[in-house]
Tab-separated table of C-alpha atoms in Angstrom:
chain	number	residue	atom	x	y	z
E	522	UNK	CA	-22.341	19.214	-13.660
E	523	UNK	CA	-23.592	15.612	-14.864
E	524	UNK	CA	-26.501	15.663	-17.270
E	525	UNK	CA	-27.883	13.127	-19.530
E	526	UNK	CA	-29.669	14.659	-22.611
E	527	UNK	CA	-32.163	12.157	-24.768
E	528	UNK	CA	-33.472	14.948	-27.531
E	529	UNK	CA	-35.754	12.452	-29.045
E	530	UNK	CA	-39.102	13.138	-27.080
E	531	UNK	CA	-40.913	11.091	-29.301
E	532	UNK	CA	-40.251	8.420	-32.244
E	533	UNK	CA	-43.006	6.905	-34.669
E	534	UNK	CA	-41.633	3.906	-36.688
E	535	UNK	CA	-43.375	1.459	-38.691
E	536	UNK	CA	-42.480	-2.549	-37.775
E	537	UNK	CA	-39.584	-3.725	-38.811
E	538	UNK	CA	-37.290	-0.330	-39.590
E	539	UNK	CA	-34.587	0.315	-37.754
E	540	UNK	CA	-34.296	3.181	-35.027
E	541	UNK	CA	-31.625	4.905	-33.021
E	542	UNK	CA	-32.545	6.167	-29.588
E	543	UNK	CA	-29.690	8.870	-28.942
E	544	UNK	CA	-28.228	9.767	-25.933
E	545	UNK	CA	-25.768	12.439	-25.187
E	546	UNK	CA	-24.079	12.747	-21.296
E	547	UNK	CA	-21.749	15.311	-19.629
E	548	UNK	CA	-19.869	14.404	-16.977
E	549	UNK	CA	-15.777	15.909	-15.246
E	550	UNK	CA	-15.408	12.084	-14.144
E	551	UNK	CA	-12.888	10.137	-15.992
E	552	UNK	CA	-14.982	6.767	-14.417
E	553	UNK	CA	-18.546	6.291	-14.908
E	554	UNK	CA	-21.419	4.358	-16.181
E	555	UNK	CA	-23.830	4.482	-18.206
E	556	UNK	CA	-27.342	2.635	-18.222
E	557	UNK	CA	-30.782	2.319	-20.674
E	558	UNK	CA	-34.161	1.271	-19.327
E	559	UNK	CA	-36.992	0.306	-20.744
E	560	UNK	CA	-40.470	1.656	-19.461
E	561	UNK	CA	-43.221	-0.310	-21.432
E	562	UNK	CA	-47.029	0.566	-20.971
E	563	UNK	CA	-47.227	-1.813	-18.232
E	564	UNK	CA	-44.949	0.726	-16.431
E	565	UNK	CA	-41.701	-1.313	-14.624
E	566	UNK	CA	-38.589	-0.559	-15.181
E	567	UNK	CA	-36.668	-3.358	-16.901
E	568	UNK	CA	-32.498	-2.727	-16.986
E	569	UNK	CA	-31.567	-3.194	-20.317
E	570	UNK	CA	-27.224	-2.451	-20.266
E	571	UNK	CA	-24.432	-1.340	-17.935
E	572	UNK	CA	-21.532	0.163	-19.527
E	573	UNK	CA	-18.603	1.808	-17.957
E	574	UNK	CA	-16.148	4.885	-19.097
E	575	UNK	CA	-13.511	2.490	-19.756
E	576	UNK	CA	-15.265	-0.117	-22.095
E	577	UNK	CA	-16.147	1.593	-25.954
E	578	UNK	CA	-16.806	-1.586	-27.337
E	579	UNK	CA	-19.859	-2.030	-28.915
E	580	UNK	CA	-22.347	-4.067	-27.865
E	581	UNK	CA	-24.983	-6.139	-29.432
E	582	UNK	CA	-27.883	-8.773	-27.879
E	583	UNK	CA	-29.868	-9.806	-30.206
E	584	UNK	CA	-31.890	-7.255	-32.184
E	585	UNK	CA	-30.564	-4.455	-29.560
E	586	UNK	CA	-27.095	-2.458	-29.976
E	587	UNK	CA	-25.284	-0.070	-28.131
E	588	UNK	CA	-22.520	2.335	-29.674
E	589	UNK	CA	-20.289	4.182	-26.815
E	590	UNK	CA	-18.090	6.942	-28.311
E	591	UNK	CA	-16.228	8.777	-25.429
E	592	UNK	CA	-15.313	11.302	-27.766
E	593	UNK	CA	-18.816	12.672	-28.880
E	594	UNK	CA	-20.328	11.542	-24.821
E	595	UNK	CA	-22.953	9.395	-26.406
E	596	UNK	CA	-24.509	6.238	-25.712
E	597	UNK	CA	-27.097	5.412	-28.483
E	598	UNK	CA	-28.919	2.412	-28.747
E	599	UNK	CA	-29.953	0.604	-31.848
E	600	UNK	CA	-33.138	-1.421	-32.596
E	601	UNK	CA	-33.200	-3.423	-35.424
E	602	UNK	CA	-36.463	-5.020	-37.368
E	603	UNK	CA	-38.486	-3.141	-34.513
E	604	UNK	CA	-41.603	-4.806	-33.288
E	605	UNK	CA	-44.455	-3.773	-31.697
E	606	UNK	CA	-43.170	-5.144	-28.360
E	607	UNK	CA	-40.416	-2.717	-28.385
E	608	UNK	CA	-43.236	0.417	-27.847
E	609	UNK	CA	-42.067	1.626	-24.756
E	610	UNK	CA	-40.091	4.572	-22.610
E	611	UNK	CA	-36.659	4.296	-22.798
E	612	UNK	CA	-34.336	5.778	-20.438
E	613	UNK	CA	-30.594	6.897	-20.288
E	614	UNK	CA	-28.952	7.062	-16.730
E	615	UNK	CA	-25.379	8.346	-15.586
E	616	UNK	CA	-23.835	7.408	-12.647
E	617	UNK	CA	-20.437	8.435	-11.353
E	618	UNK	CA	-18.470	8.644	-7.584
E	619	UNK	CA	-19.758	11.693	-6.034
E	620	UNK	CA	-17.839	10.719	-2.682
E	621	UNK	CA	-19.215	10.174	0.779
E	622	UNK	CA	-21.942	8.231	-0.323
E	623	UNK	CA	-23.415	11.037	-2.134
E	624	UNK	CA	-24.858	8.574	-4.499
E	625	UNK	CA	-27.158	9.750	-7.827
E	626	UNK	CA	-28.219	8.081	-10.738
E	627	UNK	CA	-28.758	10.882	-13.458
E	628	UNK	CA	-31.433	10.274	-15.683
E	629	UNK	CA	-32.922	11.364	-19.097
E	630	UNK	CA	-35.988	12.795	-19.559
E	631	UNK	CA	-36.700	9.574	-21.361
E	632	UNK	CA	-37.317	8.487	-25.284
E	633	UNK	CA	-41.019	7.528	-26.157
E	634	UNK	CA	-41.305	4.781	-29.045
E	635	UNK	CA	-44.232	3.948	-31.013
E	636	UNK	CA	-43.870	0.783	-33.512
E	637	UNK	CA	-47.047	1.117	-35.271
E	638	UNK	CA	-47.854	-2.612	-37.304
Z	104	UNK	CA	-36.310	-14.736	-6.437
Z	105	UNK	CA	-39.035	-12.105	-6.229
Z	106	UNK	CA	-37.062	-9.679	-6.747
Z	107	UNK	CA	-37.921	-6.295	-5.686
Z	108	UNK	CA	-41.794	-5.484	-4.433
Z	109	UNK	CA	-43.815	-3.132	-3.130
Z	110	UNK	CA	-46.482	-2.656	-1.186
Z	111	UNK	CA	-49.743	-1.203	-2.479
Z	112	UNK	CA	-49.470	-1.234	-5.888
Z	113	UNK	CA	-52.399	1.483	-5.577
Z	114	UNK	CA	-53.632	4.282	-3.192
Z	115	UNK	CA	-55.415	6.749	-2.937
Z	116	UNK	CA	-55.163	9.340	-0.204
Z	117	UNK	CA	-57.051	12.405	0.782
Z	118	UNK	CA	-55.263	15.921	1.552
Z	119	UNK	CA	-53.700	15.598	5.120
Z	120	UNK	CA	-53.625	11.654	5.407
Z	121	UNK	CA	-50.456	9.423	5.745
Z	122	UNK	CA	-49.370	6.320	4.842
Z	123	UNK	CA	-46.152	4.249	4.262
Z	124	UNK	CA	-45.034	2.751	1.310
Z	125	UNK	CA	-43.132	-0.933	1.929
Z	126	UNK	CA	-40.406	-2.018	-0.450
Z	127	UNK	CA	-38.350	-5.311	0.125
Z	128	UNK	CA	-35.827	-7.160	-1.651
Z	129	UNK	CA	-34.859	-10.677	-1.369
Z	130	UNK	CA	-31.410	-9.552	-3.534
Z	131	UNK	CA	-29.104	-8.994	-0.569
Z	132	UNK	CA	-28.423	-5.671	-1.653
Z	133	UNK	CA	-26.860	-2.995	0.415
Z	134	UNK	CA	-27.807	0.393	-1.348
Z	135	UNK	CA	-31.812	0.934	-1.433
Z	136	UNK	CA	-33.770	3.942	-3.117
Z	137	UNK	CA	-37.132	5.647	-3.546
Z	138	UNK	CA	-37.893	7.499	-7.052
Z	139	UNK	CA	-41.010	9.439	-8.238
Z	140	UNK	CA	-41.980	9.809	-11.310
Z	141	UNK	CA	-44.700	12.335	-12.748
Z	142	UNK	CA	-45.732	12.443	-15.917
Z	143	UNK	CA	-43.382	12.678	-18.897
Z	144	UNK	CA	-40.720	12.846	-16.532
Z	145	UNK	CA	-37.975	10.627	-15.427
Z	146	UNK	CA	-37.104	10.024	-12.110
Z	147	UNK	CA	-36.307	11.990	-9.062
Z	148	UNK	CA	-34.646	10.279	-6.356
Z	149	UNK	CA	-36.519	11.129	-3.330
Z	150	UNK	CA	-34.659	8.870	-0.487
Z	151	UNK	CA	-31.529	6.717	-0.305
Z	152	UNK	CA	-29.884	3.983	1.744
Z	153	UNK	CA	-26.285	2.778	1.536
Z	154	UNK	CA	-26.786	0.184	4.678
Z	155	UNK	CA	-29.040	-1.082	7.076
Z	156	UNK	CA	-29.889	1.711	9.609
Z	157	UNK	CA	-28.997	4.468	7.294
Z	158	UNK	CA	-30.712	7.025	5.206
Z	159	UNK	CA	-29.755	9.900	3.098
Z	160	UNK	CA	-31.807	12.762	1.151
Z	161	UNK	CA	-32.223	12.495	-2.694
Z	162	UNK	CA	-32.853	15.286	-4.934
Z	163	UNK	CA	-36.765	16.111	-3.880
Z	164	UNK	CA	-37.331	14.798	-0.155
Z	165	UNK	CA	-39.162	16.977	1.130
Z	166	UNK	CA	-42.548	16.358	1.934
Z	167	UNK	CA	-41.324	12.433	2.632
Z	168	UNK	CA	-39.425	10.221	5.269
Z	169	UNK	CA	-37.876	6.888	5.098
Z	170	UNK	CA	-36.552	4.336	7.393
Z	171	UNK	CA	-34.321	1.211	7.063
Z	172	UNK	CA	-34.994	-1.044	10.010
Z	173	UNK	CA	-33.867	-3.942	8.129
Z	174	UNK	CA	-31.255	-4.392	5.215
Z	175	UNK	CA	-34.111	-5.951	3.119
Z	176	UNK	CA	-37.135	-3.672	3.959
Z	177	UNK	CA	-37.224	0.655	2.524
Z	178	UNK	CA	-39.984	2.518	4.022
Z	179	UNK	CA	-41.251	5.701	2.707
Z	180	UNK	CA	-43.878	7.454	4.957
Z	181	UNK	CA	-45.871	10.572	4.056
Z	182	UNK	CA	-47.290	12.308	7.076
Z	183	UNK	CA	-49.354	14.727	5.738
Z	184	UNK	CA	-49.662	14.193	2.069
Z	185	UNK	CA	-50.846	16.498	-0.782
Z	186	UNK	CA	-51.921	16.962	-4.241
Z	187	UNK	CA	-48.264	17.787	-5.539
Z	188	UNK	CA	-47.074	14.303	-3.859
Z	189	UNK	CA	-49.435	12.495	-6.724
Z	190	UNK	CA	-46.869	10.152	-8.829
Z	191	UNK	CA	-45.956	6.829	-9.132
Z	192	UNK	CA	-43.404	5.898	-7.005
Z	193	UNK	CA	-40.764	3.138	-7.615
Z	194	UNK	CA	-38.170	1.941	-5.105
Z	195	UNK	CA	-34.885	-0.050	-6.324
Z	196	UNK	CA	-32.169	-1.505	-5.090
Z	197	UNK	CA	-28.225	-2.382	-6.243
Z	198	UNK	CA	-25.228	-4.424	-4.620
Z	199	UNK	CA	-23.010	-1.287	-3.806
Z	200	UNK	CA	-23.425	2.057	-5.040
Z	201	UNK	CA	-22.449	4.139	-7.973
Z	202	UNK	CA	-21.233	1.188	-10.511
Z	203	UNK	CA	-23.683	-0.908	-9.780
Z	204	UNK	CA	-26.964	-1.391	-11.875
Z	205	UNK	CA	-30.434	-0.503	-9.745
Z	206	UNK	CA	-33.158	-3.139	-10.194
Z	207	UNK	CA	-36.784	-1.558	-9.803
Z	208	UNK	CA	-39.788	-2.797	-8.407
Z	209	UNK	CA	-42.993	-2.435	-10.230
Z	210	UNK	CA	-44.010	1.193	-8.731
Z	211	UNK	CA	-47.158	2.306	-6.646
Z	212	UNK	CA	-49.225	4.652	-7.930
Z	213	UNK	CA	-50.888	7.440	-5.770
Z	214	UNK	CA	-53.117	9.763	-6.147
Z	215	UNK	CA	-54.101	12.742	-3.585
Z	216	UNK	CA	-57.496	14.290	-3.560
């Protein structure tokens, strides 16, 4: 069964340090994306990256990285210098063809971070 | 572009009342979708729509019905609403289905005394 695991409840950093938000996915599909939100206080959702099964290069905007490794199912994602802007709920999401339509976006139970000044 | 909106942004509702929420996009998008979220959680996809005229259910829809009259317009109605049905509810939409990414709208809260 799909399932997208973010163990990281909650991080505290202080402004400027670098943090990894980890995410860790099962899926039987051999195509399939993967997605992070970002939830700040004012509560949208903002789309952050798309990345599909068949792309494991890294990517990088800005202070913001993503590291794909098929081989381990992750999909973490990299903030570096952290501000206090970057407080905010971030989510991992799955998606894959379930056929028919059946359409589901699997989501994380979502990564809390706290950039304290 | 606005986007995608909703309609109220807030509500509250007493035991037993309904109401619809409105969602519209100005994206073009064929696949449509209502999420709740309760606290601390992520999101449960309540409703779905892959086309104009077409719904399917999500993971939790009981409780809830939708309705897509127009490709650009999502409707989620609550006929009888209760205290459990308190969340904030989000709709989205996306171009096609599973590849593509799902834009949000800013979410309506509601609250049931």
């Amino acid at each position: 069964a799909q399932k997208v695991t973010q163990a990281q409840t909650e991080i505290s950093v202080v402004e400027k340090e670098d943090v990894t938000l980890d995410c860790v996915y099962e899926t039987r599909d051999t195509t399939y994306y993967l997605f992070w939100y970002k939830q700040p206080p004012s509560g949208e959702l903002v789309f952050l990256i798309r990345r599909n099964s068949f792309d494991e290069q890294n990517e990088i905007s800005g202070r913001y990285s993503w590291n794909f490794q098929k081989s381990t199912s992750s999909f973490n994602f990299t903030i570096t210098a952290s501000q206090v802007v970057d407080s905010a709920v971030y989510f991992c999401a799955l998606s894959e063809d379930q056929g028919d339509s059946n359409y589901q976006l699997i989501w994380g139970a979502g990564t809390k971070l706290i950039i304290k000044p | 572009n606005a986007g995608v909106t909703q309609t109220p942004k807030f509500r509250v509702l007493k035991t037993g009342q309904s109401m619809t929420l409105l969602c519209a996009q100005d994206m073009n998008h064929e696949y449509m979708y209502w999420y709740r979220q309760d606290p601390g959680m992520g999101l449960r996809l309540i409703h779905y729509s892959v086309g104009e005229g077409t719904t399917a259910k999500g993971e939790v829809p009981d409780g809830y019905n939708v309705s897509r009259l127009k490709k650009q317009n999502f409707l989620l109605g609550l006929e009888s609403a209760a205290p459990s049905q308190t969340s904030v509810y989000f709709c989205a939409s996306s171009r096609q289905g599973y590849q593509e990414t799902q834009y949000f709208g800013p979410g309506t809260r509601l609250l049931v005394l």
